[in-house]
Coordinates of C-alpha atoms in Angstrom, one line a residue:
M1 CA -9.2 26.8 -3.1
A2 CA -8.1 24.5 -5.9
K3 CA -6.5 24.9 -9.4
S4 CA -8.1 23.3 -12.4
V5 CA -6.7 20.6 -13.7
A6 CA -6.7 19.8 -17.7
V7 CA -7.5 16.2 -18.4
P8 CA -7.0 14.6 -22.0
S9 CA -10.7 13.3 -23.6
R10 CA -10.9 9.6 -23.7
L11 CA -12.4 10.1 -27.3
Y12 CA -9.0 10.2 -29.0
Y13 CA -7.8 6.8 -27.9
T14 CA -8.4 3.2 -28.6
P15 CA -7.3 0.4 -27.2
T16 CA -5.2 -2.2 -29.0
E17 CA -3.5 -5.2 -28.4
D18 CA -0.3 -3.2 -28.0
Q19 CA -1.8 -0.2 -25.9
P20 CA -4.7 -1.9 -23.9
L21 CA -4.6 0.7 -21.4
A22 CA -5.2 3.8 -24.3
G23 CA -6.6 6.6 -22.7
L24 CA -7.0 5.7 -19.1
R25 CA -5.8 8.6 -17.0
F26 CA -3.5 8.0 -14.0
G27 CA -1.4 10.0 -11.7
V28 CA 2.0 9.1 -9.8
K29 CA 3.3 9.4 -6.4
D30 CA 5.7 12.3 -6.3
I31 CA 8.6 9.7 -5.4
F32 CA 8.7 8.3 -8.8
H33 CA 10.7 10.5 -11.5
V34 CA 9.2 11.9 -14.5
K35 CA 11.3 13.2 -17.5
G36 CA 10.7 17.1 -17.6
V37 CA 9.2 17.3 -14.3
G38 CA 10.8 18.1 -11.1
T39 CA 10.6 15.5 -8.0
S40 CA 9.9 16.8 -4.6
G41 CA 9.5 13.5 -2.5
G42 CA 7.0 16.0 -0.3
N43 CA 10.4 17.9 0.4
R44 CA 11.0 21.3 -1.0
A45 CA 14.9 21.3 -0.4
Y46 CA 14.9 18.1 -2.7
Y47 CA 12.7 19.3 -5.4
D48 CA 14.9 22.5 -5.7
L49 CA 18.1 20.9 -5.3
Y50 CA 17.6 18.2 -7.7
G51 CA 15.4 20.2 -10.4
I52 CA 13.8 18.8 -13.6
Q53 CA 14.3 15.0 -14.0
N54 CA 15.9 13.7 -17.1
E55 CA 14.5 9.9 -17.1
T56 CA 11.0 8.7 -16.6
A57 CA 11.0 5.9 -13.8
P58 CA 10.6 2.3 -15.9
A59 CA 7.8 1.7 -13.6
V60 CA 5.6 4.9 -14.8
Q61 CA 7.3 4.6 -18.5
R62 CA 5.6 0.7 -19.0
L63 CA 2.3 2.5 -18.3
L64 CA 2.9 5.2 -20.9
D65 CA 4.1 2.6 -23.4
L66 CA 0.8 0.5 -22.5
G67 CA -1.1 3.7 -23.6
A68 CA -2.4 5.3 -20.1
V69 CA -2.1 8.9 -20.2
L70 CA -0.1 10.8 -17.1
V71 CA -2.0 13.7 -15.7
G72 CA 0.6 14.5 -12.9
K73 CA 2.3 14.2 -9.7
M74 CA 0.3 13.3 -6.6
G75 CA 1.0 14.1 -2.7
T76 CA 3.4 11.9 -0.7
V77 CA 4.6 11.8 2.9
Q78 CA 8.1 12.8 2.9
F79 CA 10.1 10.2 1.3
A80 CA 7.4 7.6 2.0
N81 CA 7.6 7.5 5.5
G82 CA 4.9 7.6 7.8
D83 CA 3.5 11.1 8.8
K84 CA 0.3 12.1 10.5
A85 CA -1.8 14.5 8.7
T86 CA -1.9 16.6 11.5
A87 CA 1.4 18.0 12.5
D88 CA 3.6 15.8 10.5
W89 CA 3.3 17.2 7.2
V90 CA 5.6 20.3 7.4
D91 CA 6.6 21.0 3.8
F92 CA 3.3 20.4 2.2
H93 CA -0.1 20.0 3.1
A94 CA -1.6 16.6 3.6
P95 CA -4.1 15.6 1.0
F96 CA -7.8 15.3 2.1
N97 CA -9.4 11.9 2.4
P98 CA -12.8 12.4 0.4
R99 CA -14.9 9.7 2.4
G100 CA -17.0 10.7 5.6
D101 CA -17.0 14.0 6.8
G102 CA -14.0 15.1 4.5
Y103 CA -11.5 15.4 7.6
Q104 CA -10.3 11.7 8.2
D105 CA -6.9 10.3 8.3
P106 CA -6.3 9.8 4.3
S107 CA -3.3 7.2 5.6
G108 CA 0.2 7.1 3.7
S109 CA 2.4 7.5 2.2
S110 CA 1.0 7.0 -1.2
T111 CA -1.6 9.9 0.5
G112 CA -2.3 11.4 -2.7
P113 CA -2.7 8.7 -4.9
G114 CA -5.2 6.9 -2.6
A115 CA -7.4 9.9 -1.9
G116 CA -7.3 10.9 -5.4
V117 CA -8.5 7.8 -6.7
G118 CA -11.6 8.3 -4.3
A119 CA -12.2 12.1 -4.8
Y120 CA -11.8 12.3 -8.8
Q121 CA -14.1 10.8 -11.0
W122 CA -11.8 12.1 -14.0
L123 CA -8.8 10.1 -12.6
D124 CA -9.1 6.6 -13.5
M125 CA -6.0 5.0 -11.4
A126 CA -2.9 6.0 -9.6
V127 CA 0.1 4.7 -8.7
G128 CA 2.1 4.9 -5.4
S129 CA 4.6 2.4 -3.8
D130 CA 4.3 0.1 -0.6
T131 CA 7.0 -0.8 1.6
G132 CA 5.3 -1.2 5.0
G133 CA 1.7 -0.8 3.9
S134 CA 1.8 2.9 2.1
M135 CA -0.4 1.2 -0.9
R136 CA -2.9 -0.7 1.5
G137 CA -3.3 2.2 4.3
P138 CA -4.7 4.8 1.7
A139 CA -6.7 1.8 0.2
G140 CA -8.3 1.1 3.4
A141 CA -8.7 5.1 4.4
S142 CA -10.4 5.9 1.1
G143 CA -12.2 2.6 0.2
V144 CA -10.8 1.8 -2.9
F145 CA -8.7 -1.3 -4.8
G146 CA -5.2 -1.0 -4.1
G147 CA -2.2 -3.3 -3.3
R148 CA 1.0 -4.4 -3.3
P149 CA 2.4 -7.1 -6.0
S150 CA 5.1 -9.6 -5.1
T151 CA 8.7 -7.6 -4.4
G152 CA 10.5 -7.4 -7.8
A153 CA 7.3 -7.7 -9.9
I154 CA 8.5 -4.3 -11.5
S155 CA 11.4 -2.1 -11.9
M156 CA 11.7 0.4 -8.7
D157 CA 14.9 2.2 -10.4
G158 CA 14.1 6.0 -10.9
V159 CA 12.3 5.6 -7.7
I160 CA 13.1 7.9 -4.3
P161 CA 13.9 4.4 -1.9
L162 CA 12.3 3.9 1.1
S163 CA 14.3 0.5 1.2
P164 CA 15.0 -2.1 -1.6
V165 CA 14.3 -4.8 1.0
S166 CA 10.5 -4.5 0.6
D167 CA 10.0 -1.4 -2.1
T168 CA 7.2 -2.1 -4.5
A169 CA 5.0 -0.2 -7.0
G170 CA 1.3 -0.7 -6.8
L171 CA -1.9 0.7 -8.0
F172 CA -5.3 2.3 -6.9
A173 CA -8.4 2.0 -9.0
R174 CA -12.2 2.4 -8.2
S175 CA -13.2 -1.2 -9.6
A176 CA -11.8 -4.4 -9.3
S177 CA -11.9 -5.0 -13.3
L178 CA -9.9 -1.9 -14.0
W179 CA -7.5 -3.0 -11.1
A180 CA -7.1 -6.5 -12.2
K181 CA -6.4 -5.5 -15.9
V182 CA -4.1 -2.9 -15.1
T183 CA -2.1 -5.1 -12.6
Q184 CA -1.8 -8.3 -15.1
V185 CA -0.3 -5.9 -18.0
W186 CA 1.7 -3.6 -16.0
F187 CA 4.1 -6.3 -14.2
P188 CA 5.6 -7.9 -17.0
D189 CA 6.3 -11.4 -15.9
L190 CA 3.6 -12.5 -14.3
T191 CA 2.8 -16.6 -14.5
S192 CA -0.8 -17.0 -15.8
N193 CA -1.2 -20.6 -16.7
Y194 CA -3.1 -21.8 -13.5
T195 CA -6.5 -23.5 -14.1
S196 CA -8.2 -23.3 -10.6
Y197 CA -8.4 -20.9 -7.3
P198 CA -6.9 -21.8 -4.2
K199 CA -8.8 -24.7 -2.4
A200 CA -8.4 -22.9 0.9
I201 CA -9.4 -19.8 2.7
Y202 CA -7.4 -18.7 5.8
R203 CA -9.4 -16.2 8.1
A204 CA -7.3 -14.5 10.3
V205 CA -8.6 -14.7 13.7
A206 CA -7.9 -11.1 14.8
P207 CA -8.3 -8.0 12.3
S208 CA -5.4 -5.9 11.4
E209 CA -3.0 -4.8 14.0
K210 CA -3.7 -1.2 12.4
I211 CA -6.9 -1.4 14.0
T212 CA -6.8 0.3 17.4
G213 CA -10.9 0.6 18.4
E214 CA -13.2 -1.9 19.0
V215 CA -14.8 -3.6 16.1
S216 CA -18.5 -2.8 15.7
A217 CA -21.2 -5.0 15.3
A218 CA -22.2 -3.5 11.9
A219 CA -18.7 -4.0 11.0
Q220 CA -18.3 -7.4 12.4
D221 CA -21.8 -8.2 10.3
A222 CA -20.4 -6.6 6.9
I223 CA -17.2 -8.7 7.3
D224 CA -19.2 -11.9 8.1
D225 CA -21.6 -11.6 5.4
W226 CA -18.8 -10.9 2.6
V227 CA -16.8 -13.9 4.0
R228 CA -19.8 -16.1 3.6
K229 CA -20.4 -14.7 0.0
L230 CA -16.5 -15.7 -1.0
E231 CA -17.0 -19.4 0.5
D232 CA -20.0 -19.4 -1.6
F233 CA -17.9 -18.5 -4.9
L234 CA -15.2 -20.6 -3.7
Q235 CA -17.4 -23.8 -2.7
V236 CA -15.1 -23.8 0.4
N237 CA -15.4 -22.9 4.2
A238 CA -12.9 -20.7 5.7
T239 CA -10.4 -22.1 8.4
S240 CA -9.4 -19.9 11.2
A241 CA -5.8 -18.9 10.9
N242 CA -3.7 -17.9 13.9
Y243 CA 0.2 -17.5 12.2
T244 CA 1.4 -16.9 15.5
A245 CA 0.1 -20.0 17.0
L246 CA 0.9 -22.0 14.0
W247 CA 4.9 -20.8 14.1
A248 CA 4.9 -21.7 17.9
D249 CA 4.2 -25.2 16.9
T250 CA 6.5 -25.3 13.9
H251 CA 9.4 -23.2 14.1
G252 CA 12.1 -25.6 14.4
D253 CA 15.1 -24.2 15.2
A254 CA 14.1 -20.6 15.0
P255 CA 13.3 -18.6 18.0
S256 CA 10.0 -19.2 19.6
N257 CA 8.7 -16.0 19.9
L258 CA 7.9 -14.5 16.4
A259 CA 6.8 -11.3 17.6
E260 CA 10.2 -10.7 19.6
M261 CA 12.1 -11.9 16.3
L262 CA 10.7 -9.6 14.2
N263 CA 10.0 -6.8 16.7
T264 CA 12.4 -4.1 15.2
T265 CA 13.3 -5.7 11.9
Y266 CA 11.2 -3.3 9.8
G267 CA 12.5 -0.2 11.7
V268 CA 16.0 -1.6 11.2
Y269 CA 16.2 -2.3 7.5
I270 CA 14.0 0.6 6.5
T271 CA 15.9 3.7 8.7
H272 CA 19.2 1.8 7.9
D273 CA 18.6 1.6 3.9
Q274 CA 16.9 5.2 3.6
W275 CA 19.8 7.0 5.8
A276 CA 22.4 5.4 3.4
M277 CA 20.7 5.7 0.2
L278 CA 19.1 9.1 0.5
G279 CA 19.7 10.9 3.5
Q280 CA 23.4 10.8 3.5
P281 CA 23.8 11.8 -0.1
F282 CA 21.1 14.6 0.2
F283 CA 22.4 16.0 3.0
A284 CA 26.3 16.1 1.3
D285 CA 25.0 17.4 -1.9
Y286 CA 22.8 19.9 -0.1
A287 CA 25.7 21.0 2.1
A288 CA 28.3 21.3 -1.2
K289 CA 25.8 23.7 -2.8
Y290 CA 24.6 26.1 0.3
G291 CA 27.4 26.4 2.2
G292 CA 27.4 23.6 4.6
R293 CA 23.7 23.9 5.5
Q294 CA 21.4 21.1 6.0
P295 CA 17.9 20.9 4.5
F296 CA 14.5 21.0 6.5
I297 CA 13.4 17.4 7.0
N298 CA 10.2 16.8 8.4
P299 CA 9.9 15.5 11.9
N300 CA 9.0 11.9 11.3
P301 CA 11.9 11.1 8.4
L302 CA 14.5 13.0 10.3
A303 CA 13.7 11.3 13.8
R304 CA 14.0 8.0 11.8
W305 CA 17.1 8.9 10.1
Q306 CA 18.6 9.9 13.4
W307 CA 17.6 6.5 14.9
A308 CA 19.3 4.5 12.2
Q309 CA 22.6 6.2 13.2
T310 CA 22.4 4.8 16.7
H311 CA 20.3 1.7 16.3
A312 CA 20.7 0.5 12.9
T313 CA 24.2 -0.7 12.6
D314 CA 25.3 -2.7 10.1
E315 CA 25.5 -5.7 12.3
V316 CA 22.0 -5.3 13.2
Y317 CA 20.7 -4.6 9.9
E318 CA 22.5 -8.1 8.4
Q319 CA 20.5 -9.7 11.8
A320 CA 17.2 -8.4 10.4
L321 CA 17.8 -9.6 7.0
H322 CA 18.6 -13.2 8.6
N323 CA 15.5 -12.6 10.5
I324 CA 13.4 -12.1 7.3
S325 CA 14.9 -15.0 5.5
I326 CA 13.7 -17.2 8.3
F327 CA 10.5 -16.1 8.5
K328 CA 9.9 -16.0 4.7
N329 CA 11.3 -19.8 4.5
W330 CA 8.8 -20.7 6.8
W331 CA 5.9 -19.0 5.4
E332 CA 6.1 -20.6 2.4
T333 CA 6.9 -24.1 3.9
E334 CA 4.7 -24.5 7.1
G335 CA 2.8 -21.4 6.7
F336 CA 0.1 -19.8 5.0
G337 CA 2.1 -19.0 1.9
R338 CA 2.2 -22.2 0.1
H339 CA 2.5 -22.9 -3.6
D340 CA 0.1 -25.3 -5.3
P341 CA 0.5 -26.6 -9.0
E342 CA -3.0 -25.7 -10.1
S343 CA -4.1 -22.8 -8.4
C344 CA -0.4 -21.0 -7.9
S345 CA -1.6 -20.3 -4.0
E346 CA -2.4 -23.1 -2.0
G347 CA -5.0 -21.0 0.2
L348 CA -6.2 -17.3 0.0
Y349 CA -5.5 -15.6 3.4
I350 CA -7.9 -12.7 4.4
Y351 CA -8.2 -10.1 6.9
A352 CA -9.9 -7.0 8.0
W353 CA -7.7 -4.0 7.2
S354 CA -10.1 -1.2 8.0
V355 CA -13.7 -1.4 10.2
G356 CA -15.2 2.1 9.6
L357 CA -13.7 3.5 12.5
P358 CA -13.2 7.3 12.2
S359 CA -9.7 8.7 12.7
Y360 CA -9.7 12.7 12.6
R361 CA -7.0 14.5 10.8
N362 CA -7.1 17.1 13.5
T363 CA -6.2 15.0 16.3
Y364 CA -2.8 15.6 17.9
F365 CA -0.2 13.0 18.6
A366 CA 3.1 12.7 20.2
A367 CA 6.1 13.8 18.5
P368 CA 7.7 10.6 16.3
T369 CA 10.9 9.6 17.8
G370 CA 11.7 6.9 15.5
P371 CA 10.6 3.9 13.2
P372 CA 7.5 2.0 13.9
L373 CA 8.3 -1.1 15.8
G374 CA 6.4 -4.1 15.9
F375 CA 5.1 -7.1 13.9
G376 CA 1.6 -8.1 12.6
D377 CA -0.5 -9.3 10.1
T378 CA 0.3 -6.1 7.7
S379 CA 3.9 -6.8 8.2
V380 CA 3.6 -10.5 6.6
S381 CA 3.6 -9.6 3.0
I382 CA 6.4 -7.0 3.3
M383 CA 8.5 -9.7 5.1
T384 CA 7.7 -12.5 2.7
G385 CA 7.1 -10.7 -0.5
V386 CA 3.9 -11.8 -1.3
P387 CA 1.3 -10.3 -3.2
E388 CA -1.6 -8.5 -1.1
V389 CA -4.6 -6.4 -2.1
V390 CA -7.2 -4.4 0.3
V391 CA -10.5 -4.5 -1.3
P392 CA -13.6 -2.3 -0.2
I393 CA -16.7 -4.5 1.2
G394 CA -18.9 -2.1 2.4
E395 CA -19.2 1.1 4.7
I396 CA -21.1 1.7 8.0
P397 CA -21.9 5.1 9.6
Y398 CA -20.3 7.2 12.4
D399 CA -21.4 10.1 14.4
S400 CA -19.1 12.7 13.2
T401 CA -17.6 15.3 15.4
V402 CA -17.2 17.6 12.7
T403 CA -20.8 17.7 10.8
L404 CA -22.6 16.4 14.0
Q405 CA -24.6 14.1 11.4
A406 CA -23.9 10.3 10.8
E407 CA -21.2 9.7 8.1
Y408 CA -20.0 6.7 6.6
M409 CA -16.3 4.9 6.4
P410 CA -15.2 2.0 4.5
V411 CA -14.8 -1.4 5.6
T412 CA -12.2 -3.3 3.8
M413 CA -10.3 -6.7 3.6
G414 CA -6.8 -7.9 3.0
L415 CA -6.6 -10.6 0.3
R416 CA -3.2 -12.5 0.3
M417 CA -1.8 -15.3 -1.8
A418 CA 1.4 -16.8 -2.2
R419 CA 4.6 -15.1 -3.7
G420 CA 4.4 -15.0 -7.7
C421 CA 0.6 -15.6 -7.8
D422 CA -0.1 -12.2 -8.4
Y423 CA -1.6 -13.0 -11.9
V424 CA -4.4 -15.4 -10.2
L425 CA -4.8 -12.8 -7.3
A426 CA -6.0 -10.6 -10.0
N427 CA -8.6 -13.1 -11.6
L428 CA -10.1 -13.6 -8.6
V429 CA -10.7 -9.9 -7.5
R430 CA -11.9 -9.4 -10.8
D431 CA -14.2 -12.6 -10.9
L432 CA -15.7 -11.7 -7.6
E433 CA -16.9 -8.5 -8.8
D434 CA -18.5 -10.2 -11.7
A435 CA -20.2 -12.3 -9.2
G436 CA -21.3 -9.4 -7.2
V437 CA -19.0 -10.6 -4.3
L438 CA -17.1 -7.3 -4.6
R439 CA -18.6 -3.7 -6.5
P440 CA -17.2 -1.2 -7.7
V441 CA -17.0 2.4 -5.7
A442 CA -18.1 6.0 -6.2
T443 CA -16.2 9.0 -5.6
G444 CA -17.1 11.2 -2.5
S445 CA -18.2 11.0 0.7
R446 CA -20.2 7.7 0.2
L447 CA -18.7 4.7 -1.8
Y448 CA -22.2 3.2 -2.4
P449 CA -24.4 6.6 -2.9
E450 CA -27.0 4.6 -4.4
E451 CA -27.7 3.3 -0.7
S452 CA -28.1 6.3 0.8

């Protein structure tokens, strides 16, 4: 069923000041180019057409320079879009989420890196990307630490693009300490001279808009208990945060309906940019080599590229970017992304990312017709360019329709700070683990098997 993977012994590596990550094994999402290895982007035609790469993406090279050891490439939703495991993954099979009964949706698009860190004890960490949730989704599904840095924290050269508007590289790990350590040395220009943590906790009044089912009492209890521990650690009580209501009171001359203003924004800019930067040149290169033929594209990216040609005109695209700038400026001045001279971020914004609900990979969905539309809490960080990490806080049981037994799925939270406060966020996550507020997770079906 699976091929063996040779991994180097850690005994041959000693961390140094120049190579603090010496010996740490990592995998990388297959949209990052690596010299001497082909890149597929989840598409067989792309792999065959462009062949072996001659350069390594700077984001990957930096980890290598810091001493980390690359084990190999890991599966991606085709061209970093948003495929469902059931039918959208055509060229390659979707990786399996190790949690629960083993047949839960692994999320995406950094599917392989997220699932792999949750599955393989010999894999210390993995690199993915996040444009609209592609790091945070798999982190929530597999119950590992994973997030997106401030946009622009590291070069995205040598990476198949979705959109430079919000493309970022991110890291998965099973412990807060490792996630924080790598984050702080991987991103080269983080500011670290802050003396305190945020003086406010902003707790979203609702969970992530990605959660479509009812939050169970067990999940709510786990979240409430964790928030109390966070409050004790920071010595501050959480304040309910409703960015929609705050926008309605403070939007100034901007449109009064935030959801309406940003409804198509993400869909417009990702489809416009990927069609222009990837789709069109790929089709042209393929046609030139193969007698005018068009390559096979999975249903979802193909639908998105077709949507772009009708709906994401240059004029609409420019308006989308303008709307982003309006919201970003508001978030940093009137919203919950204000800076602070002592703590970098005036507040820590938190919200439930995943709540232990099963999402079976053998469930059929309607065929994709275009990009995701709408705006919710998960969209804030991509529009404003702020750092956000998803952290596991617990796991709760569900009755599996596969095993016909009680299995467990992760409960996770999203933690967000102001733009450029990545170093402080990493420090906080590390210190929360040191204080027992966060805990490392295991590989396999359970995050915390010792509680079985």
